[in-house]
mmCIF file of C-alpha atoms in Angstrom:
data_model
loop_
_atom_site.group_PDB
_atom_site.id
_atom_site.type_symbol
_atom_site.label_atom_id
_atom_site.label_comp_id
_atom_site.label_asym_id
_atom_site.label_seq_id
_atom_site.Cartn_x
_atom_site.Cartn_y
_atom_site.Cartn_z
ATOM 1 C CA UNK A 1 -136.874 -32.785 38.605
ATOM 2 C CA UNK A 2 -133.696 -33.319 41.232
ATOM 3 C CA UNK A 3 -130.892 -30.904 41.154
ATOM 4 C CA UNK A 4 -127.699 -32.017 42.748
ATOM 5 C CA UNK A 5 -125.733 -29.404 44.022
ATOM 6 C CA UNK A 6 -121.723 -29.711 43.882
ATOM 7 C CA UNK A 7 -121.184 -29.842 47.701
ATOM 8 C CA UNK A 8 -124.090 -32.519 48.048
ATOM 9 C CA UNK A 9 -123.354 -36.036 48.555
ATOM 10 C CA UNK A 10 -120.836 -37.987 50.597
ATOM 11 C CA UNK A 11 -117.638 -38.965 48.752
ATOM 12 C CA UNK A 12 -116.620 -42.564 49.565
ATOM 13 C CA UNK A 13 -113.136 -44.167 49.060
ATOM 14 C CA UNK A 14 -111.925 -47.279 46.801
ATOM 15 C CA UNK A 15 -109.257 -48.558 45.738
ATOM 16 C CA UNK A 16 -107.025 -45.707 44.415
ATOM 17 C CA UNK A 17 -110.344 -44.247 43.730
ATOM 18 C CA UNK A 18 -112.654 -41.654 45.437
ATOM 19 C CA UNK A 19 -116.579 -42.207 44.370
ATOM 20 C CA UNK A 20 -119.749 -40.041 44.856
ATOM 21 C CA UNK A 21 -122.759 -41.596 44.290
ATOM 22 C CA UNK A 22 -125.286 -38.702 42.096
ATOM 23 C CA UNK A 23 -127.980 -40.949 41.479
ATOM 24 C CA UNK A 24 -129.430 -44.622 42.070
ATOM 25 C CA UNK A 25 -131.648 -46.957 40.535
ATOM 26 C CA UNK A 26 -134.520 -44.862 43.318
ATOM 27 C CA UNK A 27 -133.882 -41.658 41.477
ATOM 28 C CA UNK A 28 -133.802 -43.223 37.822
ATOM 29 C CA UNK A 29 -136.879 -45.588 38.174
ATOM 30 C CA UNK A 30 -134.551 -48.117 36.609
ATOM 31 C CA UNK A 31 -133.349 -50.786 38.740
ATOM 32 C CA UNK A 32 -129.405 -51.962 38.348
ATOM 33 C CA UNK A 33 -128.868 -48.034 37.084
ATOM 34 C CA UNK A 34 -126.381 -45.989 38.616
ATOM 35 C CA UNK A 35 -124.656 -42.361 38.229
ATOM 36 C CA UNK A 36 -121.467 -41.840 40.338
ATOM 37 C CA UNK A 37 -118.568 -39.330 40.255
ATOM 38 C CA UNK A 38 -115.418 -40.302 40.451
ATOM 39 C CA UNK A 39 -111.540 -39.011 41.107
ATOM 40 C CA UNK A 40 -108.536 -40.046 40.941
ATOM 41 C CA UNK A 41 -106.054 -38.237 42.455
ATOM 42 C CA UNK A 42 -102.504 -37.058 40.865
ATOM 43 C CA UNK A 43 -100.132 -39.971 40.496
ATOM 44 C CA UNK A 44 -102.365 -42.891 40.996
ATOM 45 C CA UNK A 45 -103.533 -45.456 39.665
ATOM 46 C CA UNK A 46 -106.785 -47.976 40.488
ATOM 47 C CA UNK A 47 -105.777 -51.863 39.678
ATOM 48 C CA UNK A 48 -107.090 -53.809 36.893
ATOM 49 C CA UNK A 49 -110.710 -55.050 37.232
ATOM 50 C CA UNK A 50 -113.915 -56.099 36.002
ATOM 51 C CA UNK A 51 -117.640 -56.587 35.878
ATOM 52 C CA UNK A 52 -119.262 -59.717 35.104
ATOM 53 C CA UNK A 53 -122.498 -57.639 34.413
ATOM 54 C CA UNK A 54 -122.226 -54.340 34.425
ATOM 55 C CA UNK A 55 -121.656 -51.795 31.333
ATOM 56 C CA UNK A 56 -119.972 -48.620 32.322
ATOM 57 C CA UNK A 57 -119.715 -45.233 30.474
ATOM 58 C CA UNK A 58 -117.270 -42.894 31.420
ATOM 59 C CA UNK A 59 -117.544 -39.257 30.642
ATOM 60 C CA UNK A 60 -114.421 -37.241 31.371
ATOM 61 C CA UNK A 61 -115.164 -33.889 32.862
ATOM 62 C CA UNK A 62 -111.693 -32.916 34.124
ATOM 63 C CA UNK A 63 -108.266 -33.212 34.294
ATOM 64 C CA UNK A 64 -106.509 -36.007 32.123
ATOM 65 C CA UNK A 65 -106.180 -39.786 32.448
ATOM 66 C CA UNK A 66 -105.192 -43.090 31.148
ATOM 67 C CA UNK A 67 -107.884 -46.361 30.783
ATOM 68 C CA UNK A 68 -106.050 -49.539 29.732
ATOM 69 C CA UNK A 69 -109.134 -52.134 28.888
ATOM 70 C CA UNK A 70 -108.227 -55.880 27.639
ATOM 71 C CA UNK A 71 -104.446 -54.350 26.833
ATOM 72 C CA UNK A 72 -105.801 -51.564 24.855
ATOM 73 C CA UNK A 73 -104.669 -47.848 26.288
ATOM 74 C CA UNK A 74 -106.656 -44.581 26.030
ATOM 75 C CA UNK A 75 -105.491 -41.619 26.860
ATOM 76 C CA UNK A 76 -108.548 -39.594 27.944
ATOM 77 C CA UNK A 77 -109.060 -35.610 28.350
ATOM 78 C CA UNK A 78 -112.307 -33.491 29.318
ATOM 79 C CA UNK A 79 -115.274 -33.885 26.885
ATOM 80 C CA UNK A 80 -114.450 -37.664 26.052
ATOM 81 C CA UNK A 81 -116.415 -40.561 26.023
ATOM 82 C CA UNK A 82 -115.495 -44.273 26.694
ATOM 83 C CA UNK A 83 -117.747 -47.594 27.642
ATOM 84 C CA UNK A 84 -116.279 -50.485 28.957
ATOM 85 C CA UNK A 85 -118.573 -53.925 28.359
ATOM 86 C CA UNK A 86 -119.068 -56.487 30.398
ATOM 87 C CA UNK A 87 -115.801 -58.824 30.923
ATOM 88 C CA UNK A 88 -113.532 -56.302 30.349
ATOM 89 C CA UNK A 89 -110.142 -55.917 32.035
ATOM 90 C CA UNK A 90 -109.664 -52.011 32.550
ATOM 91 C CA UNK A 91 -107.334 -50.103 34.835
ATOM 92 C CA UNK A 92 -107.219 -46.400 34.746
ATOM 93 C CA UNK A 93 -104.464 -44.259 35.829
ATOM 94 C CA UNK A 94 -103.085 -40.667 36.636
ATOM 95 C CA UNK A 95 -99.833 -39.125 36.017
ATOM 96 C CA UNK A 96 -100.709 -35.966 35.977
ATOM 97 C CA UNK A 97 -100.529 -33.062 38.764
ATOM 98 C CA UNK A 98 -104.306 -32.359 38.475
ATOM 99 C CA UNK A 99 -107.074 -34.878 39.965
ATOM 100 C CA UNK A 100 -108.718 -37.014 37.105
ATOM 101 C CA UNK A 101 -112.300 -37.038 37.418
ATOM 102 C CA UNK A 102 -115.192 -38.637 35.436
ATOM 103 C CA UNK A 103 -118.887 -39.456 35.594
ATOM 104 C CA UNK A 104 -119.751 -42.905 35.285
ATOM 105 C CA UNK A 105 -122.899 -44.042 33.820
ATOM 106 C CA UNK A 106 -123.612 -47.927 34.713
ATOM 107 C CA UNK A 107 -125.780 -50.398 33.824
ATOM 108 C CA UNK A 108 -126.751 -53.692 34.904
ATOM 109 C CA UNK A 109 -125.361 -52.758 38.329
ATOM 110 C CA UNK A 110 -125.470 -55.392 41.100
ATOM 111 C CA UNK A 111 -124.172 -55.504 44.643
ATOM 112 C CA UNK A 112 -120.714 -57.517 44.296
ATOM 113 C CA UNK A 113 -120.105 -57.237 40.644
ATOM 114 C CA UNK A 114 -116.656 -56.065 40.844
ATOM 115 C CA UNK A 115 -114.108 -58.707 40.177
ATOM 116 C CA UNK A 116 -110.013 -57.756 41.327
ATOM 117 C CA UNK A 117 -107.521 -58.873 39.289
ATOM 118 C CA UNK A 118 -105.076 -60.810 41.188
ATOM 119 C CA UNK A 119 -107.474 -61.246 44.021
ATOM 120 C CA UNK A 120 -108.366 -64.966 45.399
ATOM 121 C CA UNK A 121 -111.826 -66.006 44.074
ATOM 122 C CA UNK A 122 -111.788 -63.642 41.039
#
């Protein structure tokens, strides 16, 4: 058993993004496994992106939020659900007054995975 208390864990920036990592592929006896937190604060936005092997599930547990992924937009709220495959362009983004934040389950994580839009060499 591991309990993870709220305050535990060190919160880490991105790129319009603020991530906590809950567990690794350690904890989950899984390698390439991965459970973060994430938030996005009010009024922004974090660019498009993608993973050339990793499948992430995002589970919205408050505020609201927008994912756009390959041109397709989904307006998200607490309790839902999305996954996002491999190769797939997605951008979220907040509008709202409240912080958006999610868990993220991934799989098939690896180091350097995370392609920018836009960016030389993606």
């Amino acid at each position: 058993m591991k309990h993870l208390a709220e305050g535990n864990g060190q919160w880490q920036q991105g790129r319009g993004y603020a991530k906590k990592i809950l567990l690794g592929e350690a904890e989950l006896a899984s390698p390439g496994t991965l459970v973060q937190l994430v938030e996005i604060a009010p009024h922004t936005s974090v660019a498009d992106h993608f993973h050339d092997h990793c499948t992430e599930v995002f589970h919205v547990t408050g505020g609201r939020g927008r994912f756009v992924i390959d041109g397709r937009t989904v307006d998200l709220a607490p309790g839902d659900t999305l996954v996002c495959q491999p190769g797939e362009v997605h951008s979220t983004r907040n509008d709202h007054d409240q912080p958006f934040r999610y868990v993220v389950f991934k799989t098939n994580a690896r180091a350097g995975d995370i392609r920018w839009v836009g960016d030389e060499g993606s």
